[in-house]
Tab-separated table of C-alpha atoms in Angstrom:
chain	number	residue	atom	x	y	z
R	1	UNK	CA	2.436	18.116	-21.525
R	2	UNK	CA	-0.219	18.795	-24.529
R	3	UNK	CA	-2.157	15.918	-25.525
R	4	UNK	CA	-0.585	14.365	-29.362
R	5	UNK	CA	-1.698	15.217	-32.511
R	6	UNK	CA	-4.155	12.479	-33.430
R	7	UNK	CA	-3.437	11.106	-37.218
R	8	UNK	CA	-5.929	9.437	-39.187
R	9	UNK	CA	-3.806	7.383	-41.747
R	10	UNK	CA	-5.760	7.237	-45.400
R	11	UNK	CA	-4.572	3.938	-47.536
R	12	UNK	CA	-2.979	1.325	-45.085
R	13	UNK	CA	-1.547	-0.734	-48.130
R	14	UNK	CA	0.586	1.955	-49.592
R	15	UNK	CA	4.005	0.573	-50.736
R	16	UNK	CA	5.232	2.768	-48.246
R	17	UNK	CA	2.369	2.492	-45.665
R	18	UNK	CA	4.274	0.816	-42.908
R	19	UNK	CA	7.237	3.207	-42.896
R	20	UNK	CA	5.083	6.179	-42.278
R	21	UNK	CA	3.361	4.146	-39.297
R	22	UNK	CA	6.477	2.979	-37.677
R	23	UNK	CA	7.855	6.277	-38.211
R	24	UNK	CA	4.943	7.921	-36.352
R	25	UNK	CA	4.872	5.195	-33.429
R	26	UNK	CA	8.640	6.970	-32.753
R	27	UNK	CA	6.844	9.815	-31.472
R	28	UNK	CA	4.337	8.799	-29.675
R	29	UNK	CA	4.406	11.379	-27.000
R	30	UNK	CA	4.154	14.282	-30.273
R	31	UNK	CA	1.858	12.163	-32.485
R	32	UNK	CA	-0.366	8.828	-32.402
R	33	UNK	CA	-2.694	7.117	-35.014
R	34	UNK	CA	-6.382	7.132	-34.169
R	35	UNK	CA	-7.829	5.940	-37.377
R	36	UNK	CA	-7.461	4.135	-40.958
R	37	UNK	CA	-9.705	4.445	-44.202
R	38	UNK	CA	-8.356	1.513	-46.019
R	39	UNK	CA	-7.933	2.818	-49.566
R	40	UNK	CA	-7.009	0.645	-52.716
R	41	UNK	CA	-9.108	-2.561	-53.003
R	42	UNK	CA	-10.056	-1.922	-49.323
R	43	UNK	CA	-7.072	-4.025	-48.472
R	44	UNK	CA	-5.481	-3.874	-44.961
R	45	UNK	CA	-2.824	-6.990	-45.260
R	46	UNK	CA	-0.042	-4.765	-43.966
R	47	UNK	CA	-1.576	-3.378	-41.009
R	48	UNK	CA	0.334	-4.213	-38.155
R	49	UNK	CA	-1.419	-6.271	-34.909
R	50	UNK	CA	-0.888	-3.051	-32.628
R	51	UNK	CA	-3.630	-1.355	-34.586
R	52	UNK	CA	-6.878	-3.896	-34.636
R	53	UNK	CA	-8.727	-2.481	-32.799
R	54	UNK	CA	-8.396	1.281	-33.918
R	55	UNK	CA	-11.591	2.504	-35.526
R	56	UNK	CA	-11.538	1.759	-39.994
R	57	UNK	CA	-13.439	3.359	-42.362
R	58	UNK	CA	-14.429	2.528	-45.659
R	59	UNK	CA	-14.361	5.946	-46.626
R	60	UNK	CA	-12.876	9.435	-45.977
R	61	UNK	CA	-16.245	11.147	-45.648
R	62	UNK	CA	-17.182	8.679	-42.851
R	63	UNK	CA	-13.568	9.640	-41.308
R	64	UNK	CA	-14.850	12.937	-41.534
R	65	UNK	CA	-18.322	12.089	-39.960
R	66	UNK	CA	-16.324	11.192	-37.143
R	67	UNK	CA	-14.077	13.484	-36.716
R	68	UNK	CA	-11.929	12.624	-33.964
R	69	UNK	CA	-8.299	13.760	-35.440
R	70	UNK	CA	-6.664	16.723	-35.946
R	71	UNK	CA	-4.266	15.355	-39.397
R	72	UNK	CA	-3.866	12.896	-42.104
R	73	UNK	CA	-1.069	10.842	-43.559
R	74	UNK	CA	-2.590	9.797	-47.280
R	75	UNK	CA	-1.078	7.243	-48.966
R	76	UNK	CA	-3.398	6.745	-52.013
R	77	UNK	CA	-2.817	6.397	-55.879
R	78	UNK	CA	-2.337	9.678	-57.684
R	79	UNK	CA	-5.771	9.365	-59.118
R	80	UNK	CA	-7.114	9.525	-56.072
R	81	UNK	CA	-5.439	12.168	-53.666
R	82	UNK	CA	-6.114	15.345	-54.877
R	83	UNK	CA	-9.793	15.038	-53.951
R	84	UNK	CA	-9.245	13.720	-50.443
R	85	UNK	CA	-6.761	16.335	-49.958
R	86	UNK	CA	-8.943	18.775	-50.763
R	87	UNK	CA	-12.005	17.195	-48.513
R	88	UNK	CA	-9.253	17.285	-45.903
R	89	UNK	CA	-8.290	21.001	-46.111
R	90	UNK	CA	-11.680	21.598	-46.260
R	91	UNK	CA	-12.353	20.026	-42.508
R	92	UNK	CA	-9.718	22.104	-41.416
R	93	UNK	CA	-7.458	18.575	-41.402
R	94	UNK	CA	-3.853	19.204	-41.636
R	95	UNK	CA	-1.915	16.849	-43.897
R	96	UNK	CA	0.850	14.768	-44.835
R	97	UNK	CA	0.801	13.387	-48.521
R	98	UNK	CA	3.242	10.485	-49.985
R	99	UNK	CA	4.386	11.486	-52.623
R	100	UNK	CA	3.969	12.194	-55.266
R	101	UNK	CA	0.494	13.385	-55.046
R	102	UNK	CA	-0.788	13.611	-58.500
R	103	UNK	CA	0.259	12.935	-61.864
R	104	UNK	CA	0.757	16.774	-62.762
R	105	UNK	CA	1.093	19.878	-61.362
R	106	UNK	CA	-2.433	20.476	-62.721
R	107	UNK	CA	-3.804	17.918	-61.556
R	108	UNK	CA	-2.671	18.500	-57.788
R	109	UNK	CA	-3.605	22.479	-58.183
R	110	UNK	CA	-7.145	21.850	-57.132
R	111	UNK	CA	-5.667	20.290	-53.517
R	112	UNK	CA	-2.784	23.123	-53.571
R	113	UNK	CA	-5.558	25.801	-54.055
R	114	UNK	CA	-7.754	24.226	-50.915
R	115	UNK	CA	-4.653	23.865	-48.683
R	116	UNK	CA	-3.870	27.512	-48.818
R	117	UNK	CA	-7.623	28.648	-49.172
R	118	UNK	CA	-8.112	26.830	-45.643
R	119	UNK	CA	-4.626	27.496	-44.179
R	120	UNK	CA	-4.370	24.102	-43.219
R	121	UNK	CA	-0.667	22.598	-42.461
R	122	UNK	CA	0.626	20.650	-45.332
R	123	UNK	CA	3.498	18.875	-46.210
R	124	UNK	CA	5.047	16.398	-49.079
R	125	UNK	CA	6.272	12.968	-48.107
R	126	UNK	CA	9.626	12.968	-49.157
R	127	UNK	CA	11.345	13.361	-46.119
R	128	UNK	CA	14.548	12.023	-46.049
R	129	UNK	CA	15.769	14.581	-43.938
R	130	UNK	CA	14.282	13.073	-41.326
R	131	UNK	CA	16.156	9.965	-41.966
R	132	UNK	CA	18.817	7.753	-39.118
R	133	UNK	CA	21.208	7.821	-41.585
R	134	UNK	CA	20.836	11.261	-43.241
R	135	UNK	CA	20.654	12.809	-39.991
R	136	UNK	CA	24.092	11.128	-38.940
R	137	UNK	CA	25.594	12.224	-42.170
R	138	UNK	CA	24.290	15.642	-41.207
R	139	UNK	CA	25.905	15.468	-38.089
R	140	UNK	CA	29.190	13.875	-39.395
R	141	UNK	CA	29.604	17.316	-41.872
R	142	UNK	CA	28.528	19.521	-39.131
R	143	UNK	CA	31.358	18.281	-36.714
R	144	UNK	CA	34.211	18.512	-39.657
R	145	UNK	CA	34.157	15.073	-39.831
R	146	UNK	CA	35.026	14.894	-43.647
R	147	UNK	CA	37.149	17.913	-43.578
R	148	UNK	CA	36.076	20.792	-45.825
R	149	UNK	CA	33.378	19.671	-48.456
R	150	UNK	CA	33.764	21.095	-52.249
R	151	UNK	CA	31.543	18.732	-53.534
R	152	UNK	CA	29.253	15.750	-52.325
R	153	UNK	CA	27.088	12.847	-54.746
R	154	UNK	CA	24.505	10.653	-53.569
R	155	UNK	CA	22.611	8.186	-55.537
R	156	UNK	CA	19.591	6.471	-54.476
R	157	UNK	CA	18.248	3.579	-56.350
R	158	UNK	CA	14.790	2.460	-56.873
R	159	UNK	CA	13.633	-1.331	-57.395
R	160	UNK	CA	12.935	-2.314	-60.870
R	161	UNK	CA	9.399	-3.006	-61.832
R	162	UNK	CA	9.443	-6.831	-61.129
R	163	UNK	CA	9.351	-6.163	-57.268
R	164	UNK	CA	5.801	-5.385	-57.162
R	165	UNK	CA	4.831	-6.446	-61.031
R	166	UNK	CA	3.814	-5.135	-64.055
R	167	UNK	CA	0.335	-5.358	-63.122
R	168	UNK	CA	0.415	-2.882	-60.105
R	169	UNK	CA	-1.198	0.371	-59.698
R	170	UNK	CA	2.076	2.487	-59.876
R	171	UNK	CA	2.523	1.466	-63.573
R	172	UNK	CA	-1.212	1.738	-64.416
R	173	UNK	CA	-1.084	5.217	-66.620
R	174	UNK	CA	-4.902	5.367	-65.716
R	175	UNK	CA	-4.278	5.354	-61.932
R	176	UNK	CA	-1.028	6.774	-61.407
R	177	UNK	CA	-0.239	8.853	-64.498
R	178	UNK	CA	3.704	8.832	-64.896
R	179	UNK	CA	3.458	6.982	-61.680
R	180	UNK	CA	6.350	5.578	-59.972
R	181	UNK	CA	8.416	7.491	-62.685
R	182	UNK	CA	7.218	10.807	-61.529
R	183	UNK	CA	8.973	10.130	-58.860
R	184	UNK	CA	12.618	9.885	-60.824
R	185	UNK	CA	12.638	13.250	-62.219
């Protein structure tokens, strides 16, 4: 059996941090986390027990420096990701971005440009295909379940702004651009 892809994870307190590391401790025997850069305020409050004593750096060059993975999961602010991205492509680092990865398309063209330029792996975190529940849904159509389909709506609805506060980096025009509304349209 080949050895797993080793995943440095970039920006442990992500709002959506901890899914993407209990969704890569599910396949363990394909993929396993090596490595944090802390990102934000250099916060690591969510990072779960299992991972103390997994190497942290307090930057993505020193990542680099080290060198031991083969990918990245980034979970930064929009401000943020484009350069890492492209520091990442340029390593040769494949990578996994949440989304959505800048505040414009121009913004994230720079990254874009340095993922193809390096022909490094690359892919967008919105993933629900990957989901329990969307795969069993995907299953239940595929077996006739639901008889023939002429038309199907989902809805998905976000949390309103008092969840995480007016104050937090998603709504911050500065950091996030559109932000967390980018991701509505």
């Amino acid at each position: 059996m080949a050895e797993p892809f080793r995943i440095a994870f970039i920006g442990v307190d992500h709002p959506h941090g901890s899914g993407w590391r209990e969704s890569i401790s599910l396949i363990y025997e394909e993929a396993i986390l090596v490595a944090f850069v802390k990102g934000f305020d250099g916060a690591i409050a969510s990072l779960e027990e299992k991972y103390a004593l997994l190497p942290r750096f307090n930057s993505v060059t020193e990542l680099l420096l080290w060198g031991q993975f083969d990918g990245a999961v980034v979970c930064l602010p929009n401000c943020e990701t484009t350069d890492v991205v492209i520091q990442l492509a340029q390593a040769g680092k494949a990578v996994l971005v949440e989304k959505p990865c800048a505040s414009s398309a121009s913004n994230w063209l720079p990254a874009m440009n340095a993922i193809r330029a390096n022909k490094v792996a690359f892919q967008a975190g919105y993933m629900w295909r990957y989901d329990e529940g969307a795969q069993r849904l995907k299953s239940m159509v595929l077996e006739g379940r639901f008889g023939k389909l002429i038309s199907l709506q989902m809805n998905w609805y976000t949390s309103d702004i008092t969840r995480r506060g007016p104050d937090h980096y998603l709504f911050d025009p500065k950091i996030s651009g559109g932000g967390f509304f980018n991701w509505l349209a």
